[in-house]
Short mmCIF file of C-alpha atoms in Angstrom, two decimals:
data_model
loop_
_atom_site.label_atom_id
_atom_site.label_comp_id
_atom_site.label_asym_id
_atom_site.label_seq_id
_atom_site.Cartn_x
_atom_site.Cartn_y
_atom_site.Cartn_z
CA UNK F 94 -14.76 -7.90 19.80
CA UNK F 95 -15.19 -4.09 19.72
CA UNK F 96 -16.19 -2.59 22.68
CA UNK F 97 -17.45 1.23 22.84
CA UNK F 98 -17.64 1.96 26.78
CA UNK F 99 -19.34 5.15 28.07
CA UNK F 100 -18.95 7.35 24.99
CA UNK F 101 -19.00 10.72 24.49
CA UNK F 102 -18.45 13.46 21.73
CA UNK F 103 -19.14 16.71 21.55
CA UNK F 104 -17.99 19.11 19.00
CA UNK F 105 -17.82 22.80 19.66
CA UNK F 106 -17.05 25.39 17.04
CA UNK F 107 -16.81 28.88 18.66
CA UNK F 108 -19.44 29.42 21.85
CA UNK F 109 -21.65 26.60 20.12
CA UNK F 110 -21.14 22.81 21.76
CA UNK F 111 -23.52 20.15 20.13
CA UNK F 112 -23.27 17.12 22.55
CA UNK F 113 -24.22 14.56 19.68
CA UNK F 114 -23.00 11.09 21.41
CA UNK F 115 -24.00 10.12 25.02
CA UNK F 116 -22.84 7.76 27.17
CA UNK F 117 -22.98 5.34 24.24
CA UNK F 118 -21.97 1.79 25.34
CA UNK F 119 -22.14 -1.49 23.15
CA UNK F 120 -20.33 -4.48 21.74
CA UNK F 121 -19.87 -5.69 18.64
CA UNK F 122 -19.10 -9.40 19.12
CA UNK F 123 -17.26 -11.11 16.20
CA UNK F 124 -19.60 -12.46 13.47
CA UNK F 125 -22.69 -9.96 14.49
CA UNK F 126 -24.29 -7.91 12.16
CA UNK F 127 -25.09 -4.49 13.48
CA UNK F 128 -27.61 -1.90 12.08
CA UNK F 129 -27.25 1.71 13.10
CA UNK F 130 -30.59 3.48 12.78
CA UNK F 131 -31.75 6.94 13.50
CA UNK F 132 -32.65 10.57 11.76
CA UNK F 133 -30.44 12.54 9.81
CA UNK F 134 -27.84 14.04 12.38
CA UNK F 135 -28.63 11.62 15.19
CA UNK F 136 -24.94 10.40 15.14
CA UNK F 137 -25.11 7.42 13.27
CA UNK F 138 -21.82 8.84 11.11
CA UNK F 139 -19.90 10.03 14.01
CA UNK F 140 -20.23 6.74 15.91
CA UNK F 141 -18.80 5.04 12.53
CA UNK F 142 -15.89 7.73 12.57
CA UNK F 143 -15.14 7.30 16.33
CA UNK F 144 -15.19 3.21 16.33
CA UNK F 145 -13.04 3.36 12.77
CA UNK F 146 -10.62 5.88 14.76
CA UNK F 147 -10.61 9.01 12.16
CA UNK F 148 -12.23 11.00 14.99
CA UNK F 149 -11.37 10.30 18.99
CA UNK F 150 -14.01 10.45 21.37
CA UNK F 151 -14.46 13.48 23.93
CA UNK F 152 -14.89 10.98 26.74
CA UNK F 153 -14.77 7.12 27.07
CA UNK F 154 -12.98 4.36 25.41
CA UNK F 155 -13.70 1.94 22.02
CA UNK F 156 -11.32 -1.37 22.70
CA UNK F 157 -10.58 -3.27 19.90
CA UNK F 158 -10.29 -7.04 19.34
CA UNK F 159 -10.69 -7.04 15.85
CA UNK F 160 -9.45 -5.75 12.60
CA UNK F 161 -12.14 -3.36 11.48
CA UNK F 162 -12.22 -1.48 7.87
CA UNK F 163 -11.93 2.31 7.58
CA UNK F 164 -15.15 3.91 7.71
CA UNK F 165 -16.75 2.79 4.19
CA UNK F 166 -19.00 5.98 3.37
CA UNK F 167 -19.42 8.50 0.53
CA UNK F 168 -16.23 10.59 1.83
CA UNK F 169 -12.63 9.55 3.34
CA UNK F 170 -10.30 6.99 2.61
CA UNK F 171 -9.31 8.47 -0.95
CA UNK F 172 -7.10 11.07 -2.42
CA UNK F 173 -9.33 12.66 -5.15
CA UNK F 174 -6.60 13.85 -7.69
CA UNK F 175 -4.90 10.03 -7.38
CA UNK F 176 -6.11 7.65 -9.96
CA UNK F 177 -7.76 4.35 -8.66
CA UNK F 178 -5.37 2.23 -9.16
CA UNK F 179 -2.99 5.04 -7.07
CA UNK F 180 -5.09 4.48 -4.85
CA UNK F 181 -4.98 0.56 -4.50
CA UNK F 182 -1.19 1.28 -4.51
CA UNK F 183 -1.28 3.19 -1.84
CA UNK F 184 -3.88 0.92 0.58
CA UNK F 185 -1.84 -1.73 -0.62
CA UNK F 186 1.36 -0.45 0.95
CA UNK F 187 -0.18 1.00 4.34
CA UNK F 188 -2.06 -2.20 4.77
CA UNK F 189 1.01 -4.12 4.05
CA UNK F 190 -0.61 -6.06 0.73
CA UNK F 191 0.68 -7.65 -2.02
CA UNK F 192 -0.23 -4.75 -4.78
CA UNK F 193 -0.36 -6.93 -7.47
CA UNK F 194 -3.08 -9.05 -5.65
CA UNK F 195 -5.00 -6.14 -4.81
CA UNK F 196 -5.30 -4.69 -8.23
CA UNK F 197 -6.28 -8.43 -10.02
CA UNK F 198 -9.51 -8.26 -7.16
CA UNK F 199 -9.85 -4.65 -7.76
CA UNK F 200 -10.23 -4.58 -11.39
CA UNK F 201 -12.56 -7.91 -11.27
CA UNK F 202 -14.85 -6.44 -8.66
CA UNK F 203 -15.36 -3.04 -9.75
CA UNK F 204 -15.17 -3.65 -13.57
CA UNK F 205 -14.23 -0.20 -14.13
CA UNK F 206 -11.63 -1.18 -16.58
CA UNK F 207 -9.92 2.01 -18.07
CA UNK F 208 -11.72 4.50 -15.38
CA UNK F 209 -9.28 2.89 -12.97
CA UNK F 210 -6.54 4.60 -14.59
CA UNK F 211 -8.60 8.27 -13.68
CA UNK F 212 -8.40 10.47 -10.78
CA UNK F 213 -11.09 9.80 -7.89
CA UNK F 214 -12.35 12.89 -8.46
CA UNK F 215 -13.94 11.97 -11.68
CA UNK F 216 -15.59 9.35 -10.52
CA UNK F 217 -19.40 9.06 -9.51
CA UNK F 218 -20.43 7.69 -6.26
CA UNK F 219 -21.53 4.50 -7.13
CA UNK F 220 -17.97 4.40 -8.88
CA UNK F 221 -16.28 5.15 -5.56
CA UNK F 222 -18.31 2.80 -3.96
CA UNK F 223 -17.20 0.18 -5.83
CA UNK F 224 -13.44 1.12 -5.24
CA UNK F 225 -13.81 1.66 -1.21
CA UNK F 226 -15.56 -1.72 -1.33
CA UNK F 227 -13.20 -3.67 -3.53
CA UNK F 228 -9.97 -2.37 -1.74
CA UNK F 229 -11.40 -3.05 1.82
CA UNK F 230 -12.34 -7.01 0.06
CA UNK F 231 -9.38 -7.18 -0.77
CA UNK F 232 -7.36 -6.41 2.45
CA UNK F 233 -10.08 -8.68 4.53
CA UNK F 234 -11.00 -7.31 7.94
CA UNK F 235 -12.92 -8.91 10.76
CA UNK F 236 -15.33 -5.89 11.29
CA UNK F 237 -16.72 -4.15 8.50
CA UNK F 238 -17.40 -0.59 9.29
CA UNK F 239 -20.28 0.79 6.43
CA UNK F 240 -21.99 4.34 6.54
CA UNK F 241 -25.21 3.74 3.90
CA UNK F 242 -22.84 3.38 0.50
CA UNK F 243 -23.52 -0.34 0.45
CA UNK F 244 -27.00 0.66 -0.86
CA UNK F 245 -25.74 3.36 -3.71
CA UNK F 246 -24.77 1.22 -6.72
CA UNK F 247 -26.88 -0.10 -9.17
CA UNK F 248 -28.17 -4.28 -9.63
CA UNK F 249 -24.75 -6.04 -10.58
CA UNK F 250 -23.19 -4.13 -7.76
CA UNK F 251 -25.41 -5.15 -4.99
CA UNK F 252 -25.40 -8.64 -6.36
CA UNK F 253 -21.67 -8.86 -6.08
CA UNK F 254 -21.84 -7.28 -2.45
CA UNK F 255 -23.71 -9.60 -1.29
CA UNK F 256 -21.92 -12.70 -2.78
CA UNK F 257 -18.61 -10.81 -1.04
CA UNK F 258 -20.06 -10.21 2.36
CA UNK F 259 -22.71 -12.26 3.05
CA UNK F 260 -22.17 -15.32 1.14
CA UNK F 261 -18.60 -15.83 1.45
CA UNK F 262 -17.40 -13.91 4.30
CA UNK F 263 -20.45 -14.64 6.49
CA UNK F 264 -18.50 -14.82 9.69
CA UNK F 265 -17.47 -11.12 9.79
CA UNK F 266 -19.13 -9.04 11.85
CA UNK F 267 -20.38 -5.30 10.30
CA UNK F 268 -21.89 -2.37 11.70
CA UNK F 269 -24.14 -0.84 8.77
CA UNK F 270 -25.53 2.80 9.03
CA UNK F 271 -28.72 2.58 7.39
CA UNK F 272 -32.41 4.23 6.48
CA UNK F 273 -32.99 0.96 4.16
CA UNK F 274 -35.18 -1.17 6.56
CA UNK F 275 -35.49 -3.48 3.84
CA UNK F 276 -31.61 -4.44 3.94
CA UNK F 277 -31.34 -3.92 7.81
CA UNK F 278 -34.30 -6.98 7.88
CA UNK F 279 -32.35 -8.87 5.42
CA UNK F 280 -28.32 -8.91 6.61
CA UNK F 281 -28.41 -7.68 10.51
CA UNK F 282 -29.08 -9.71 13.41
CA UNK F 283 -28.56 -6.74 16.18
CA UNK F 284 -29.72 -3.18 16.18
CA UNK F 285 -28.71 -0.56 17.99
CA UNK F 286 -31.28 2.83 17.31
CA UNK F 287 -29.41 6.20 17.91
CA UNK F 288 -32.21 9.33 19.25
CA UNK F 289 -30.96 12.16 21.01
CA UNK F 290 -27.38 10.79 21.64
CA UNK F 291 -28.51 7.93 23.10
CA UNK F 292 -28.01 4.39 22.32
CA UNK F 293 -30.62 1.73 22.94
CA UNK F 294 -29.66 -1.48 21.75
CA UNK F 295 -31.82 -4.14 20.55
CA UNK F 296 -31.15 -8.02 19.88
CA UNK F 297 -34.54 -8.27 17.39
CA UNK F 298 -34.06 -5.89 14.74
CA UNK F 299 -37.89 -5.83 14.14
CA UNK F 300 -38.31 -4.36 17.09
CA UNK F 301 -35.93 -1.73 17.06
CA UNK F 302 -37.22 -1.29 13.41
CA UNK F 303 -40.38 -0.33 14.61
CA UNK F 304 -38.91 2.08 16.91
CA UNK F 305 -37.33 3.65 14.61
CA UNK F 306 -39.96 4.09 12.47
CA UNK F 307 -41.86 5.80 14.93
CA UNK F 308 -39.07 8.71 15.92
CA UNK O 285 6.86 -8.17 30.52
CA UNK O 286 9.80 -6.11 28.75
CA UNK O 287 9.49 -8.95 25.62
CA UNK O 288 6.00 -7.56 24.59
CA UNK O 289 6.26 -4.08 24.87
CA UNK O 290 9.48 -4.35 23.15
CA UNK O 291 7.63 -6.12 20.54
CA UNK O 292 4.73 -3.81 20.02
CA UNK O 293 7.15 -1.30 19.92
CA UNK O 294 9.11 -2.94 16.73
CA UNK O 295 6.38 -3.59 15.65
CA UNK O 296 4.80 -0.31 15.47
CA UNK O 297 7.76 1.13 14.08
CA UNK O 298 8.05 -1.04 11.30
CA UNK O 299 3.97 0.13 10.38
CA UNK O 300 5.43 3.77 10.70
CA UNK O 301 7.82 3.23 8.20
CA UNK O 302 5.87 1.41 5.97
CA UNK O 303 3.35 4.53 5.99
CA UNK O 304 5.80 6.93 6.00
CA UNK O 305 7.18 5.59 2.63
CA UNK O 306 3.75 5.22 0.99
CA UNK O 307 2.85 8.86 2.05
CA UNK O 308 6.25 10.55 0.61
CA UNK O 309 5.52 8.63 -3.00
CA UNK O 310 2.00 9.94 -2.20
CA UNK O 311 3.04 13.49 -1.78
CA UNK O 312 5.44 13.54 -4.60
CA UNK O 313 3.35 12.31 -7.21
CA UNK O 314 0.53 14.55 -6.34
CA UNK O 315 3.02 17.46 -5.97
CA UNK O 316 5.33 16.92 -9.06
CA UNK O 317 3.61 13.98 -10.88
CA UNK O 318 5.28 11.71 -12.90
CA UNK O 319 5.96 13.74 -16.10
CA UNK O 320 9.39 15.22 -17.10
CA UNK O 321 11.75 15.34 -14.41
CA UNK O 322 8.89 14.10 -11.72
CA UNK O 323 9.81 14.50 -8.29
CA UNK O 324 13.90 16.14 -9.05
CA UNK O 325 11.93 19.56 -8.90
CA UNK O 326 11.52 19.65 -5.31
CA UNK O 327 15.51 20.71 -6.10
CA UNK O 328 14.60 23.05 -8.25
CA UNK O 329 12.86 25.73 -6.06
CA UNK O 330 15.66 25.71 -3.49
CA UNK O 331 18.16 26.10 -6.63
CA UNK O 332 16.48 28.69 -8.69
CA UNK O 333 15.92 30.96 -5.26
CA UNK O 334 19.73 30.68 -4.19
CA UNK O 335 20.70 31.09 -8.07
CA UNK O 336 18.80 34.05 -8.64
CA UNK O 337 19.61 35.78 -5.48
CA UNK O 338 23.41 35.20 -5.42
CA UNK O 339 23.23 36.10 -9.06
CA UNK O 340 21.44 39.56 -8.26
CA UNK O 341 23.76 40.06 -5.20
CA UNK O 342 27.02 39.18 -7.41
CA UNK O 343 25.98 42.17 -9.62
CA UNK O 344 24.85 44.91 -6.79
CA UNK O 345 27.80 44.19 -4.69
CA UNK O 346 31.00 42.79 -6.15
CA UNK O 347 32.56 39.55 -6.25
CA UNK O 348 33.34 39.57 -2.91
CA UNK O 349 32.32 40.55 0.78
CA UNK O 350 34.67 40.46 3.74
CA UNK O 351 36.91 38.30 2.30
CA UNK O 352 34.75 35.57 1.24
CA UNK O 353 33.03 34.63 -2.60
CA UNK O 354 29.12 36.79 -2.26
CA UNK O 355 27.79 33.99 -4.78
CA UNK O 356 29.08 31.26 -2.30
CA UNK O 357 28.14 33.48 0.62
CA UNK O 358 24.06 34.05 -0.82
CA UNK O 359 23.63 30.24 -1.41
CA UNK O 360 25.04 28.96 1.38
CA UNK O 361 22.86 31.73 3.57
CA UNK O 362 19.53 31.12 0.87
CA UNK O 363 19.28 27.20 1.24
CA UNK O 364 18.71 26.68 4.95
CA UNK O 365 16.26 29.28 4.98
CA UNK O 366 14.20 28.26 1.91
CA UNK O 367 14.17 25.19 4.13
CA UNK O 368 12.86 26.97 7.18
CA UNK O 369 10.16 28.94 5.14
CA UNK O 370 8.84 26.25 2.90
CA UNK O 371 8.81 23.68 6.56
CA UNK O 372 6.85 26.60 8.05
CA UNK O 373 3.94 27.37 4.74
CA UNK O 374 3.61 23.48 4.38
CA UNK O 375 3.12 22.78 7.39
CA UNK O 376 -0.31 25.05 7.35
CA UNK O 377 -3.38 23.40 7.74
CA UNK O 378 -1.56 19.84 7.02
CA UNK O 379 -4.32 18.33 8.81
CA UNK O 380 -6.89 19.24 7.15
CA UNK O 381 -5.21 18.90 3.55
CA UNK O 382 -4.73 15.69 4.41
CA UNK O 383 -7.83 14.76 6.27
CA UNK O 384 -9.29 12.18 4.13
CA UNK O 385 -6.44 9.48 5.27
CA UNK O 386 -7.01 9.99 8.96
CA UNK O 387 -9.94 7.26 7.92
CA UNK O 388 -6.64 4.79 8.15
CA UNK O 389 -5.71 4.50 11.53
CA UNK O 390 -2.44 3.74 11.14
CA UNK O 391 -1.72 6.89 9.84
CA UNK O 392 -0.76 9.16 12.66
CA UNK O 393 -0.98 12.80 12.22
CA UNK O 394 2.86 13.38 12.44
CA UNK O 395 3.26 11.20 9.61
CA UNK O 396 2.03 14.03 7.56
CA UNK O 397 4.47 16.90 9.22
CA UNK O 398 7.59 13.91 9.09
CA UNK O 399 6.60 13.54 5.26
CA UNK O 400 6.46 17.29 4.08
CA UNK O 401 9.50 18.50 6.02
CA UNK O 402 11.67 15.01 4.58
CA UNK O 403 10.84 16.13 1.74
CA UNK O 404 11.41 19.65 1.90
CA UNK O 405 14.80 18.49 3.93
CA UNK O 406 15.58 16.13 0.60
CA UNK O 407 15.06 18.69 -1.78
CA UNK O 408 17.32 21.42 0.14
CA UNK O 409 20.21 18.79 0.47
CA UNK O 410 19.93 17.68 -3.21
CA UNK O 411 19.91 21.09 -4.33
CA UNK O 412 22.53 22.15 -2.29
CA UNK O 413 24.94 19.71 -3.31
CA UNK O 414 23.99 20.51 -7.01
CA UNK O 415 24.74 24.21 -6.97
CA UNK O 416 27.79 23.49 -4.71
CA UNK O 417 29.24 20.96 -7.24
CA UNK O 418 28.37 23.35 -9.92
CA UNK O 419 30.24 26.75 -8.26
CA UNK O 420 32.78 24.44 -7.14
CA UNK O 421 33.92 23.92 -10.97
CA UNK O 422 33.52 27.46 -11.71
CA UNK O 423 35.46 28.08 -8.41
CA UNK O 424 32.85 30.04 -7.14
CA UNK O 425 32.05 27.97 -4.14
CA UNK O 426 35.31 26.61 -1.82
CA UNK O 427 35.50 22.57 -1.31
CA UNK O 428 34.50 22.51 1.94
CA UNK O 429 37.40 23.01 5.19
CA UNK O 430 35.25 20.73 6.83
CA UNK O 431 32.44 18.88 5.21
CA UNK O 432 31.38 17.28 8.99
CA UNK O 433 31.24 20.19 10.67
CA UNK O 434 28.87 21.66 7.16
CA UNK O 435 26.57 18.36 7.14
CA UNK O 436 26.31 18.93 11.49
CA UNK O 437 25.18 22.83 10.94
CA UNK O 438 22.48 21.25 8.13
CA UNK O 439 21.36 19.03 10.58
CA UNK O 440 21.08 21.07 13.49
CA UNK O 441 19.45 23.73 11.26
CA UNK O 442 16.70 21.34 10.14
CA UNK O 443 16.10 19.52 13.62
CA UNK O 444 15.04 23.09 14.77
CA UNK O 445 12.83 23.95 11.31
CA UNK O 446 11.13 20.53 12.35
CA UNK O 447 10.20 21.11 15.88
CA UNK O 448 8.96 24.54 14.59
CA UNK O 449 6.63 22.65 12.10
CA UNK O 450 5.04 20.88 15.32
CA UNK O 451 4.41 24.09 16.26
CA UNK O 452 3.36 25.76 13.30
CA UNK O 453 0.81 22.76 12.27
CA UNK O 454 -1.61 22.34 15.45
CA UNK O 455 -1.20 26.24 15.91
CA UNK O 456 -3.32 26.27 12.68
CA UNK O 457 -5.48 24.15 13.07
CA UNK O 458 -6.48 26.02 16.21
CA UNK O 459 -6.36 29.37 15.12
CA UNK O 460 -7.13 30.88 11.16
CA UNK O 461 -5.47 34.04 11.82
CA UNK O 462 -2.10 32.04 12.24
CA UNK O 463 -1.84 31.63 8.53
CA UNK O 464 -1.89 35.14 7.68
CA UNK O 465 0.97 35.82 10.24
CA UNK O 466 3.28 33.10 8.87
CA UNK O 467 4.71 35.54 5.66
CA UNK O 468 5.35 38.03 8.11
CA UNK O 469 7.11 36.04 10.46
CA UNK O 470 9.11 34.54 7.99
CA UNK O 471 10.21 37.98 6.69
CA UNK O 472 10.65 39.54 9.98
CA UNK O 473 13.17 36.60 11.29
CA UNK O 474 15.20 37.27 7.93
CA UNK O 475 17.62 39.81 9.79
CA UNK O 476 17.90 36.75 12.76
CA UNK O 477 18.56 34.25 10.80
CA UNK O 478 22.20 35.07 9.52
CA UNK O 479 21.44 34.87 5.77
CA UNK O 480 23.42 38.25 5.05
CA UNK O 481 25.82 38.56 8.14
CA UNK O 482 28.93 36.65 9.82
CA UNK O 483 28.53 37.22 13.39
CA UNK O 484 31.61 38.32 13.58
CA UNK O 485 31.21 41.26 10.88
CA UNK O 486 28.98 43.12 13.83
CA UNK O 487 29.34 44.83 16.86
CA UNK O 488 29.98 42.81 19.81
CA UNK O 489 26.55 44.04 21.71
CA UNK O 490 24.78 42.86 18.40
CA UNK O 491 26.52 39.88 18.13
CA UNK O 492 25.81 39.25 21.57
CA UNK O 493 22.05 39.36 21.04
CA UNK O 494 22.26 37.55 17.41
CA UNK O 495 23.83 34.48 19.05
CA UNK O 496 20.34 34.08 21.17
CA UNK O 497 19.27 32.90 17.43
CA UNK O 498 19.32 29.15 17.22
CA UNK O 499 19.51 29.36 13.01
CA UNK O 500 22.11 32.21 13.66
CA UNK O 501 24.54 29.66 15.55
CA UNK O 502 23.31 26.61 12.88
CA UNK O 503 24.04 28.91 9.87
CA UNK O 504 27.56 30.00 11.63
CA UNK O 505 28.39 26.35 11.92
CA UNK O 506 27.76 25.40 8.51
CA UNK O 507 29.75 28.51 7.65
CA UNK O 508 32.79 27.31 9.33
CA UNK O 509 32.27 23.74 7.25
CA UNK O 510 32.70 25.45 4.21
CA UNK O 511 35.43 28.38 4.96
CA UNK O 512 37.45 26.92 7.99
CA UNK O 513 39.45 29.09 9.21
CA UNK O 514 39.27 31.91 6.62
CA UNK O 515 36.21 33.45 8.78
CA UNK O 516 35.60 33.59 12.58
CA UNK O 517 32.69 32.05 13.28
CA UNK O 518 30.37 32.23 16.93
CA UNK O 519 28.25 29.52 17.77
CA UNK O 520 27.40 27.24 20.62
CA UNK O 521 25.75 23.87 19.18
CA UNK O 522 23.74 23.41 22.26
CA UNK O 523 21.81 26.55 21.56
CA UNK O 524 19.82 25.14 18.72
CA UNK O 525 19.80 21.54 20.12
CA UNK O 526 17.98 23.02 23.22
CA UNK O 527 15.64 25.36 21.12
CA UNK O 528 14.66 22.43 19.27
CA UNK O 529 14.00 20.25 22.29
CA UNK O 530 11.92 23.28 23.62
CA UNK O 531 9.93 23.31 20.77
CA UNK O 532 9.62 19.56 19.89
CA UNK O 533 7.92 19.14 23.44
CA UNK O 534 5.71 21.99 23.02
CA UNK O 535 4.85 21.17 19.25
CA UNK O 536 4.09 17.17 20.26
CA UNK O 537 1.60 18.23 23.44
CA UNK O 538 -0.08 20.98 21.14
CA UNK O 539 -0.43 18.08 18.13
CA UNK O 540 -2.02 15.40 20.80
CA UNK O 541 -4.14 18.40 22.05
CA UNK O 542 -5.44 19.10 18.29
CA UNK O 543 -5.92 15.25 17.83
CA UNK O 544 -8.57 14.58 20.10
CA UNK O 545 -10.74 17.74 18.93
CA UNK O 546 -10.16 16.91 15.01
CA UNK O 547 -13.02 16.91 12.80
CA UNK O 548 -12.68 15.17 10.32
CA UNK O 549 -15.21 15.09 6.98
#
């Protein structure tokens, strides 16, 4: 289980303070499916960041049961001037992997061939996409932690993602930051709508859907 | 109750190491890369700086000063505190060079300041012993009177450099104007740090105050490794072993500080 209990976060730069989490509680119980929804800067992001640990909460506590992915998202988790397969080398050995494991599911899930021998830098986001997702596969996690970049790549990508996740690693749980309501329908089973700071969480995700379309 | 804790502590020591040795082949193949003589140049700056220096010096001033070899006298001064300056710059904004790994949370943020200064430390030590070797055969350099009390001077020298780069890194992160004090600093503390003076060549007053210098009574140390009892050499090894405790527990409460208002992109 991951548990976030009475969270804050406020960032400050200078005299400006932007309280963007409040008193955010929920659980994420093994196996559930979790949509994030809200605007653009309602904190959907930052509560990724803080339960993934890359940023630590002003107040309040996140326990963790589980083994939960690095923040899966358009930035993070890569060095840019390292080639891919750097890259896998380098996830491999922090997550304590067999490298030579990693790469053979690497290079069959992203079919990037050559590219994988060419910085991260160079690569578009759908092409990152398909790295972040491949390595984080590959190291198998309870909790999948996704900000939107599940939705970037094109037909063959998606198809594979699904087969991955939901097919054969349907007991996992995931929290998924998302504006698709389409996908949030289809894969999540809990909801939890972010407006203002505040987290309202929802066990029909039509419902909150509907909220959320009306904010 | 002791058996677990114990536990979680191996255990998160053996994760430390682990990430410690995939971040120093990290930082050396995105430093040097893997082409010609890949990661052997972090050597090379230490070498060409003493080199060039001791070469320039050996020309202005003689062959020798106070009794002892100015080439041997430059590099053994030039090393430590190539050490000490490069610790300091690299340490700059470390966090946020390095950001896009905090999204792996075993990776603590003094992995990163552990990783530059090793290798920083590695580089100085290689290069030290190569130029030594080489002056040694030109008998330019003396075999060391006492290679223990050399390697303990090193040491002391770089525990302090290290619990400066605790320092040095949150400081940054907290304040831009830090960064554009760091040259200055680094060329102001030139005249403490007993590159180009024995203690015992000044005044008593001046050596007095000098000694208050914890790379002053490293660098005399080291000095009395190499030339025994040809010099006179002042230093009291607790001076820099205290510094550095000092500044290690100052460094570690400003780094935990910095953690938990990191943004991170």
């Amino acid at each position: 289980m991951i548990r976030c209990k009475d969270i804050n976060k406020i960032y400050s730069h200078g005299s400006q303070r932007k309280q963007v989490l409040q008193n955010v509680n929920f659980d994420v119980l093994p196996g559930e499916r979790v949509a994030l929804l809200g605007r653009n800067g309602a904190g959907k992001s930052t509560l990724i960041k803080l339960i993934g640990g890359v940023e630590l909460p002003t107040s309040g506590k996140i326990v963790r049961d589980m083994t939960h992915s690095w923040p899966l998202g358009f930035s993070g988790g890569f060095q840019g001037s390292l080639t891919g397969y750097d890259n896998a080398r380098f996830i491999a050995r922090i997550y304590d992997h067999d490298y030579k494991s990693v790469r053979a599911f690497v290079e069959e899930f992203t079919e990037l061939g050559r590219q994988l021998k060419m910085p991260v830098k160079t690569y578009s986001s759908g092409m990152r996409a398909r790295l972040a997702f491949a390595l984080s596969l590959a190291i198998e996690f309870d909790c999948y932690l996704i900000d939107e970049i599940i939705l970037v790549g094109d037909q063959n990508f998606q198809k594979k993602c699904h087969e991955e996740l939901f097919e054969k690693r349907k007991n996992r749980a995931m929290i998924l930051a998302s504006h698709s309501t389409d996908a949030i329908r289809l894969f999540c089973n809990k909801a939890v709508v972010l407006n203002k700071g505040i987290a309202t969480t929802y066990a029909n995700v039509d419902e909150a859907l509907d909220i959320y379309s009306a904010l | 109750m002791a058996a677990p804790a114990f536990r979680k502590l191996a255990n998160g020591w053996r994760i430390q190491r682990r990430v410690i040795h995939a971040l120093m082949i990290r930082e050396l193949v995105t430093r040097f890369g893997r082409e010609n003589i890949g990661f052997l140049w972090i050597m090379v700056e230490p070498l060409l700086f003493a080199g060039l220096v001791a070469t320039v010096w050996r020309f202005m001033k003689g062959p020798e000063e106070h009794g002892v070899g100015i080439i041997a006298f430059i590099v053994s001064g030039y090393i430590p505190i190539t050490l000490f300056r490069h610790g300091m710059s690299r340490s700059v904004s470390i966090f946020i060079s390095n950001s896009s790994l905090m999204y792996h949370r075993q990776i603590k943020i003094l992995d990163f300041i552990f990783v530059r200064f090793i290798i920083e430390f590695l580089g100085g030590a290689m290069g030290y012993v190569f130029i030594a070797s080489i002056l040694i055969v030109f008998n330019e350099f003396p075999v060391p009177a006492n290679i223990g009390l050399l390697i303990a001077g090193w040491m002391v020298y770089a525990v302090f450099t290290l619990s400066i780069c605790f320092i040095v890194a949150p400081l940054s992160e907290i304040s831009e104007v830090m960064e554009k004090f760091i040259p200055v600093i680094t060329y102001i503390m030139v005249p403490f740090s007993g590159l180009f003076t024995m203690a015992s060549w000044l005044t008593p007053t001046m050596r007095e105050y000098l000694l208050w210098s914890p790379f002053v009574n490293a660098m005399e140390m080291m000095r009395e490794g190499i030339w025994g009892n040809k010099i006179t050499a002042y230093y009291n090894v607790w001076n820099p072993i205290i510094c550095s405790a000092v500044a290690a527990t100052i460094g570690l409460a400003l780094c935990r500080h910095v953690r938990r208002t990191l943004t991170v992109e």
